[in-house]
CSV table of C-alpha atoms and ligand atoms in Angstrom, one decimal:
chain,number,residue,atom,x,y,z
A,120,UNK,CA,0.0,0.0,0.0
A,121,UNK,CA,1.4,3.4,-1.0
A,122,UNK,CA,2.0,6.1,1.6
A,123,UNK,CA,-1.0,8.2,2.5
A,124,UNK,CA,-0.9,11.8,1.2
A,125,UNK,CA,0.1,14.1,4.1
A,126,UNK,CA,-3.3,15.9,4.4
A,127,UNK,CA,-5.0,12.5,4.6
A,128,UNK,CA,-2.5,11.3,7.2
A,129,UNK,CA,-3.3,14.2,9.4
A,130,UNK,CA,-7.1,13.4,9.2
A,131,UNK,CA,-6.4,9.7,9.9
A,132,UNK,CA,-4.7,10.6,13.1
A,133,UNK,CA,-7.6,12.7,14.2
A,134,UNK,CA,-10.2,10.1,13.3
A,135,UNK,CA,-8.3,7.3,15.1
A,136,UNK,CA,-8.7,9.3,18.3
A,137,UNK,CA,-12.5,9.2,17.9
A,138,UNK,CA,-14.7,6.4,19.4
A,139,UNK,CA,-17.9,6.3,17.3
A,140,UNK,CA,-18.7,3.0,15.6
A,141,UNK,CA,-19.8,4.6,12.3
A,142,UNK,CA,-18.0,7.3,10.4
A,143,UNK,CA,-19.1,9.1,7.3
A,144,UNK,CA,-16.3,10.8,5.3
A,145,UNK,CA,-18.0,13.5,3.2
A,146,UNK,CA,-16.7,16.0,0.8
A,147,UNK,CA,-16.4,16.8,-2.9
A,148,UNK,CA,-14.8,14.1,-5.1
A,149,UNK,CA,-11.1,14.0,-5.6
A,150,UNK,CA,-10.0,14.7,-2.0
A,151,UNK,CA,-9.1,11.1,-1.2
A,152,UNK,CA,-12.2,9.7,0.6
A,153,UNK,CA,-11.5,6.1,-0.5
A,154,UNK,CA,-7.9,6.2,0.5
A,155,UNK,CA,-8.7,7.6,3.9
A,156,UNK,CA,-11.5,5.1,4.5
A,157,UNK,CA,-9.2,2.2,3.6
A,158,UNK,CA,-6.5,3.5,5.9
A,159,UNK,CA,-9.0,3.7,8.7
A,160,UNK,CA,-10.2,0.2,8.2
A,161,UNK,CA,-6.7,-1.0,8.0
A,162,UNK,CA,-5.8,0.7,11.3
A,163,UNK,CA,-8.9,-0.6,13.1
A,164,UNK,CA,-8.1,-4.1,12.1
A,165,UNK,CA,-4.3,-3.9,12.6
A,166,UNK,CA,-2.8,-6.2,15.3
A,167,UNK,CA,-0.4,-3.6,16.5
A,168,UNK,CA,-1.8,-0.2,15.5
A,169,UNK,CA,0.0,3.0,16.5
A,170,UNK,CA,-1.3,6.6,16.8
A,171,UNK,CA,-0.2,7.0,13.1
A,172,UNK,CA,-2.4,4.2,11.9
A,173,UNK,CA,-1.8,0.6,10.9
A,174,UNK,CA,1.6,-1.0,11.3
A,175,UNK,CA,1.8,-2.2,7.7
A,176,UNK,CA,3.6,-5.4,8.7
A,177,UNK,CA,1.2,-7.7,10.6
A,178,UNK,CA,-0.8,-10.5,9.0
A,179,UNK,CA,-3.9,-8.3,9.2
A,180,UNK,CA,-2.3,-5.5,7.3
A,181,UNK,CA,-0.9,-7.9,4.8
A,182,UNK,CA,-4.4,-9.6,4.3
A,183,UNK,CA,-5.9,-6.2,3.5
A,184,UNK,CA,-3.1,-5.3,1.0
A,185,UNK,CA,-3.8,-8.5,-0.9
A,186,UNK,CA,-7.6,-8.0,-0.6
A,187,UNK,CA,-8.4,-11.1,1.3
A,188,UNK,CA,-9.1,-10.0,4.9
A,189,UNK,CA,-11.9,-12.1,6.5
A,190,UNK,CA,-13.0,-9.3,8.8
A,191,UNK,CA,-13.2,-6.6,6.2
A,192,UNK,CA,-16.3,-6.3,4.0
A,193,UNK,CA,-16.0,-3.7,1.1
A,194,UNK,CA,-19.3,-2.6,-0.2
A,195,UNK,CA,-18.9,-1.0,-3.6
A,196,UNK,CA,-20.5,-0.9,-7.0
A,197,UNK,CA,-19.3,-3.9,-8.9
A,198,UNK,CA,-17.7,-1.8,-11.6
A,199,UNK,CA,-15.6,-0.1,-9.0
A,200,UNK,CA,-14.7,-3.4,-7.1
A,201,UNK,CA,-13.4,-4.7,-10.4
A,202,UNK,CA,-11.4,-1.6,-11.1
A,203,UNK,CA,-9.9,-1.5,-7.6
A,204,UNK,CA,-9.2,-5.2,-7.3
A,205,UNK,CA,-11.7,-6.2,-4.6
A,206,UNK,CA,-13.1,-9.7,-5.1
A,207,UNK,CA,-16.8,-10.0,-5.9
A,208,UNK,CA,-19.1,-12.6,-4.5
A,209,UNK,CA,-18.6,-15.8,-6.4
A,210,UNK,CA,-22.2,-15.9,-7.8
A,211,UNK,CA,-22.0,-12.3,-8.9
A,212,UNK,CA,-18.6,-12.8,-10.6
A,213,UNK,CA,-20.0,-15.9,-12.4
A,214,UNK,CA,-23.0,-14.0,-13.7
A,215,UNK,CA,-20.7,-11.3,-15.1
A,216,UNK,CA,-18.2,-13.8,-16.5
A,217,UNK,CA,-21.0,-15.7,-18.2
A,218,UNK,CA,-22.3,-12.4,-19.6
A,219,UNK,CA,-25.7,-12.9,-18.0
A,220,UNK,CA,-25.6,-9.3,-17.0
A,221,UNK,CA,-23.2,-6.4,-16.8
A,222,UNK,CA,-21.3,-5.3,-13.7
A,223,UNK,CA,-23.5,-3.0,-11.7
A,224,UNK,CA,-22.7,0.7,-11.3
A,225,UNK,CA,-24.8,0.7,-8.1
A,226,UNK,CA,-24.3,-1.0,-4.7
A,227,UNK,CA,-26.6,-4.0,-5.2
A,228,UNK,CA,-29.1,-5.0,-2.5
A,229,UNK,CA,-27.7,-8.6,-2.7
A,230,UNK,CA,-24.3,-7.2,-1.7
A,231,UNK,CA,-25.8,-5.2,1.1
A,232,UNK,CA,-27.5,-8.4,2.4
A,233,UNK,CA,-24.2,-10.2,2.2
A,234,UNK,CA,-22.7,-7.4,4.3
A,235,UNK,CA,-25.4,-7.8,7.0
A,236,UNK,CA,-24.8,-11.6,7.0
A,237,UNK,CA,-21.1,-10.9,7.3
A,238,UNK,CA,-21.6,-9.0,10.6
A,239,UNK,CA,-23.9,-11.7,12.0
A,240,UNK,CA,-22.5,-15.1,10.9
A,241,UNK,CA,-19.0,-14.9,9.6
A,242,UNK,CA,-16.4,-16.1,12.1
A,243,UNK,CA,-13.8,-13.5,12.6
A,244,UNK,CA,-10.0,-13.7,12.9
A,245,UNK,CA,-9.9,-10.9,15.4
A,246,UNK,CA,-12.2,-9.0,17.6
A,247,UNK,CA,-13.4,-6.3,15.2
A,248,UNK,CA,-15.2,-6.5,11.9
A,249,UNK,CA,-15.3,-3.5,9.5
A,250,UNK,CA,-17.7,-2.6,6.7
A,251,UNK,CA,-16.4,0.0,4.2
A,252,UNK,CA,-18.9,1.5,1.9
A,253,UNK,CA,-17.8,3.6,-1.0
A,254,UNK,CA,-19.3,5.6,-2.7
A,255,UNK,CA,-22.1,5.5,-0.2
A,256,UNK,CA,-24.4,7.5,-2.4
A,257,UNK,CA,-24.5,4.6,-4.9
A,258,UNK,CA,-26.7,2.6,-2.5
A,259,UNK,CA,-30.3,2.8,-3.7
A,260,UNK,CA,-33.1,3.0,-1.3
A,261,UNK,CA,-33.4,-0.8,-0.9
A,262,UNK,CA,-29.6,-1.3,-0.3
A,263,UNK,CA,-29.5,1.6,2.2
A,264,UNK,CA,-32.5,0.3,4.1
A,265,UNK,CA,-30.9,-3.2,4.2
A,266,UNK,CA,-27.8,-1.8,5.8
A,267,UNK,CA,-29.6,0.6,8.1
A,268,UNK,CA,-30.6,-1.9,10.8
A,269,UNK,CA,-27.0,-3.2,11.2
A,270,UNK,CA,-25.8,0.4,11.2
A,271,UNK,CA,-28.2,1.2,14.0
A,272,UNK,CA,-27.6,-1.9,16.2
A,273,UNK,CA,-24.5,-3.8,15.1
A,274,UNK,CA,-24.1,-7.3,16.5
A,275,UNK,CA,-20.7,-7.5,18.3
A,276,UNK,CA,-17.8,-5.3,17.4
A,277,UNK,CA,-18.6,-3.9,14.0
A,278,UNK,CA,-17.3,-0.6,12.8
A,279,UNK,CA,-18.4,1.2,9.7
A,280,UNK,CA,-16.7,3.7,7.5
A,281,UNK,CA,-18.8,5.2,4.7
A,282,UNK,CA,-17.3,7.6,2.2
A,283,UNK,CA,-19.2,9.8,-0.2
A,284,UNK,CA,-18.8,12.5,-2.8
A,285,UNK,CA,-22.5,13.4,-2.4
A,286,UNK,CA,-23.6,13.3,1.2
A,287,UNK,CA,-26.9,15.1,0.2
A,288,UNK,CA,-27.9,12.1,-1.8
A,289,UNK,CA,-27.8,9.7,1.2
A,290,UNK,CA,-30.9,8.8,3.1
A,291,UNK,CA,-31.2,11.1,6.1
A,292,UNK,CA,-31.5,8.0,8.3
A,293,UNK,CA,-28.1,6.8,7.2
A,294,UNK,CA,-26.5,10.2,7.7
A,295,UNK,CA,-27.9,10.5,11.2
A,296,UNK,CA,-26.5,7.2,12.3
A,297,UNK,CA,-22.9,8.3,11.4
A,298,UNK,CA,-20.5,10.7,12.8
A,299,UNK,CA,-19.7,13.0,9.8
A,300,UNK,CA,-16.2,14.0,9.0
A,301,UNK,CA,-15.9,16.8,6.5
A,302,UNK,CA,-12.9,16.0,4.2
A,303,UNK,CA,-10.2,18.6,4.5
A,304,UNK,CA,-8.7,20.4,1.5
A,305,UNK,CA,-5.0,20.2,1.2
A,306,UNK,CA,-3.0,23.4,1.1
A,307,UNK,CA,-1.6,24.4,-2.3
A,308,UNK,CA,2.0,23.7,-1.4
A,309,UNK,CA,1.1,20.3,0.1
A,310,UNK,CA,-0.9,19.3,-2.9
A,311,UNK,CA,1.7,20.4,-5.4
A,312,UNK,CA,4.5,18.6,-3.5
A,313,UNK,CA,2.4,15.4,-3.4
A,314,UNK,CA,1.5,15.7,-7.1
A,315,UNK,CA,5.1,16.2,-8.2
A,316,UNK,CA,6.0,13.0,-6.3
A,317,UNK,CA,3.5,10.8,-8.2
A,318,UNK,CA,4.7,8.6,-11.0
A,319,UNK,CA,2.1,10.1,-13.4
A,320,UNK,CA,3.6,13.5,-12.8
A,321,UNK,CA,7.3,12.5,-12.8
A,322,UNK,CA,9.6,15.3,-13.9
A,323,UNK,CA,6.8,17.9,-14.0
A,324,UNK,CA,7.7,21.5,-13.1
A,325,UNK,CA,6.0,23.3,-10.2
A,326,UNK,CA,4.3,25.5,-12.7
A,327,UNK,CA,3.0,22.6,-14.7
A,328,UNK,CA,1.7,20.9,-11.5
A,329,UNK,CA,0.0,24.1,-10.5
A,330,UNK,CA,-1.9,24.1,-13.8
A,331,UNK,CA,-3.1,20.5,-13.3
A,332,UNK,CA,-4.2,21.4,-9.8
A,333,UNK,CA,-6.0,24.5,-11.0
A,334,UNK,CA,-7.7,22.6,-13.9
A,335,UNK,CA,-8.9,20.2,-11.2
A,336,UNK,CA,-10.3,22.9,-9.1
A,337,UNK,CA,-7.8,22.1,-6.3
A,338,UNK,CA,-8.7,18.4,-6.0
A,339,UNK,CA,-5.5,16.4,-6.0
A,340,UNK,CA,-7.0,13.1,-7.3
A,341,UNK,CA,-8.5,14.9,-10.2
A,342,UNK,CA,-5.2,16.7,-10.8
A,343,UNK,CA,-3.5,13.4,-11.1
A,344,UNK,CA,-6.0,12.4,-13.9
A,345,UNK,CA,-4.9,15.6,-15.7
A,346,UNK,CA,-1.3,14.7,-15.2
A,347,UNK,CA,-1.8,11.2,-16.6
A,348,UNK,CA,-3.6,12.7,-19.6
A,349,UNK,CA,-0.4,14.8,-20.4
A,350,UNK,CA,-2.3,18.1,-20.5
A,351,UNK,CA,0.3,20.8,-21.2
A,352,UNK,CA,0.1,24.0,-19.1
A,353,UNK,CA,0.2,26.3,-22.0
A,354,UNK,CA,-2.5,24.5,-23.9
A,355,UNK,CA,-4.8,24.7,-20.9
A,356,UNK,CA,-4.2,28.4,-20.5
A,357,UNK,CA,-5.0,29.1,-24.1
A,358,UNK,CA,-8.1,26.9,-24.2
A,359,UNK,CA,-10.7,29.6,-23.5
A,360,UNK,CA,-9.4,31.8,-26.3
A,361,UNK,CA,-9.1,28.8,-28.6
A,362,UNK,CA,-12.7,27.8,-27.9
A,363,UNK,CA,-13.8,31.4,-28.6
A,364,UNK,CA,-12.3,31.1,-32.0
A,365,UNK,CA,-14.1,27.8,-32.6
A,366,UNK,CA,-10.9,25.9,-32.3
A,367,UNK,CA,-11.8,22.5,-30.7
A,368,UNK,CA,-8.5,20.7,-31.5
A,369,UNK,CA,-7.4,20.2,-27.9
A,370,UNK,CA,-10.7,18.8,-26.8
A,371,UNK,CA,-11.7,16.7,-29.8
A,372,UNK,CA,-10.0,13.5,-28.7
A,373,UNK,CA,-11.4,13.6,-25.2
A,374,UNK,CA,-14.4,11.6,-24.1
A,375,UNK,CA,-17.7,13.6,-24.4
A,376,UNK,CA,-18.1,13.8,-20.6
A,377,UNK,CA,-14.7,15.3,-20.2
A,378,UNK,CA,-15.3,17.9,-22.9
A,379,UNK,CA,-18.5,18.8,-21.2
A,380,UNK,CA,-16.8,19.1,-17.8
A,381,UNK,CA,-14.3,21.6,-19.4
A,382,UNK,CA,-17.2,23.7,-20.7
A,383,UNK,CA,-18.8,23.7,-17.3
A,384,UNK,CA,-15.5,24.9,-15.8
A,385,UNK,CA,-15.2,27.6,-18.3
A,386,UNK,CA,-18.8,28.7,-17.7
A,387,UNK,CA,-18.2,28.7,-13.9
A,388,UNK,CA,-15.1,30.9,-14.3
A,389,UNK,CA,-16.9,33.3,-16.6
A,390,UNK,CA,-19.7,33.6,-14.1
A,391,UNK,CA,-17.1,34.2,-11.3
A,392,UNK,CA,-15.5,36.9,-13.3
A,393,UNK,CA,-18.9,38.5,-14.2
A,394,UNK,CA,-19.6,38.5,-10.4
A,395,UNK,CA,-16.3,40.1,-9.7
A,396,UNK,CA,-14.6,37.1,-8.0
A,397,UNK,CA,-11.5,35.2,-9.0
A,398,UNK,CA,-11.6,32.3,-11.5
A,399,UNK,CA,-11.1,28.9,-10.2
A,400,UNK,CA,-10.1,26.6,-13.1
A,401,UNK,CA,-8.4,28.9,-15.6
A,402,UNK,CA,-5.8,31.6,-15.3
A,403,UNK,CA,-7.6,34.9,-14.8
A,404,UNK,CA,-5.7,36.7,-17.4
A,405,UNK,CA,-6.5,34.1,-20.1
A,406,UNK,CA,-10.2,34.3,-19.8
A,407,UNK,CA,-12.2,36.2,-22.5
A,408,UNK,CA,-14.5,39.1,-21.4
A,409,UNK,CA,-17.5,37.5,-19.7
A,410,UNK,CA,-20.8,37.6,-21.6
A,411,UNK,CA,-23.8,39.1,-19.9
A,412,UNK,CA,-25.1,37.2,-16.9
A,413,UNK,CA,-28.3,36.1,-18.5
A,414,UNK,CA,-26.4,34.5,-21.4
A,415,UNK,CA,-24.1,32.7,-19.0
A,416,UNK,CA,-27.0,31.5,-16.8
A,417,UNK,CA,-28.7,30.1,-19.8
A,418,UNK,CA,-25.5,28.4,-21.0
A,419,UNK,CA,-25.0,26.9,-17.5
A,420,UNK,CA,-28.5,25.4,-17.6
A,421,UNK,CA,-27.9,23.9,-21.1
A,422,UNK,CA,-24.6,22.4,-19.9
A,423,UNK,CA,-26.2,20.8,-16.9
A,424,UNK,CA,-29.0,19.3,-19.0
A,425,UNK,CA,-26.4,18.0,-21.4
A,426,UNK,CA,-24.4,16.4,-18.5
A,427,UNK,CA,-27.4,14.4,-17.5
A,428,UNK,CA,-27.5,12.6,-20.9
A,429,UNK,CA,-23.8,12.7,-21.8
A,430,UNK,CA,-23.3,9.0,-21.2
A,431,UNK,CA,-25.9,8.1,-23.9
A,432,UNK,CA,-25.2,10.5,-26.8
A,433,UNK,CA,-27.1,9.9,-29.9
A,434,UNK,CA,-24.1,10.9,-31.9
A,435,UNK,CA,-20.8,12.1,-30.3
A,436,UNK,CA,-19.7,13.8,-33.4
A,437,UNK,CA,-22.9,15.9,-33.9
A,438,UNK,CA,-23.0,16.7,-30.2
A,439,UNK,CA,-19.4,17.9,-30.3
A,440,UNK,CA,-20.2,20.2,-33.3
A,441,UNK,CA,-23.2,21.6,-31.5
A,442,UNK,CA,-21.3,22.3,-28.4
A,443,UNK,CA,-18.4,24.0,-30.3
A,444,UNK,CA,-20.9,26.2,-32.1
A,445,UNK,CA,-22.8,27.1,-29.0
A,446,UNK,CA,-19.6,27.8,-27.0
A,447,UNK,CA,-18.3,30.1,-29.8
A,448,UNK,CA,-21.7,31.9,-29.9
A,449,UNK,CA,-21.7,32.4,-26.1
A,450,UNK,CA,-18.1,33.7,-25.9
A,451,UNK,CA,-18.6,36.0,-28.9
A,452,UNK,CA,-21.7,37.6,-27.4
A,453,UNK,CA,-19.6,39.6,-24.9
A,454,UNK,CA,-17.9,41.5,-27.8
A,455,UNK,CA,-21.2,42.3,-29.3
A,456,UNK,CA,-22.6,44.2,-26.3
A,457,UNK,CA,-25.2,41.6,-25.5
A,458,UNK,CA,-27.1,38.7,-27.0
B,593,ZN,ZN1,-0.8,-4.1,11.1
């Protein structure tokens, strides 16, 4: 297991000093909820934990690192379990292997029932059992209600760590059973130092790393995705003006959802500038003159509507052309004194 980022490590220490049996790690995506949840689970189950967390050397720590700990139940959407290397229930794995169904993007109620059974029946190797749920908002009503009873009145020594990017989407009954921890944002220096030390960002200058972090709105995990994509700092800075000219070259190879996310960031920054506050994602001095507020508000609504259906585009090519034309129109409207 790789070392925890410094701002996560500080949070881990604080959380280990708390006694509640159910924690909810909540905050916007990209701040390391999953890494922190796993570090907590690892520390709770460790045979010789210290104030800094798990020892990293005992058989329990090792069992977690190879994803086979008998006292840890990881409740995730199947797509994410597969991506992160957590084994699925045999039956579920077979259905997916046999192409009877696709891996689920939600936390299935069957998995939630297995988690409940895990707390009640499975023999444990130690004293404590842990259920890790991530992202907790991917539980539908049925899954959440299945888990709720165990969360309220766990049998024996069961601890929960739920992590979410969207706490407002959780059932209030789930939220109220947990002690909520608001994820802490890293300082810029801390985030930049961490980013430059990651393999995906190897050899990157401070300035380059700063652009990735800014493009990610300050969220380190998202910045790492930008680093892995090889986004060049100059290209990002020039993007707003390129789009204003109708030049879509930088975006054209990206998946539609990512293109749309960039437009939403641009729209956000133009609204910030129109409101007299600093931009968040792009360098202030590279932004075009913001169009009128009404134009931006309308564009923002259109982009949100598009985001809801972006995973099922009728034609990616046509969609992209329409977005490019619309973006150019919005950005050009500022120079015309209104639209
Ligand atoms: Zn250990």
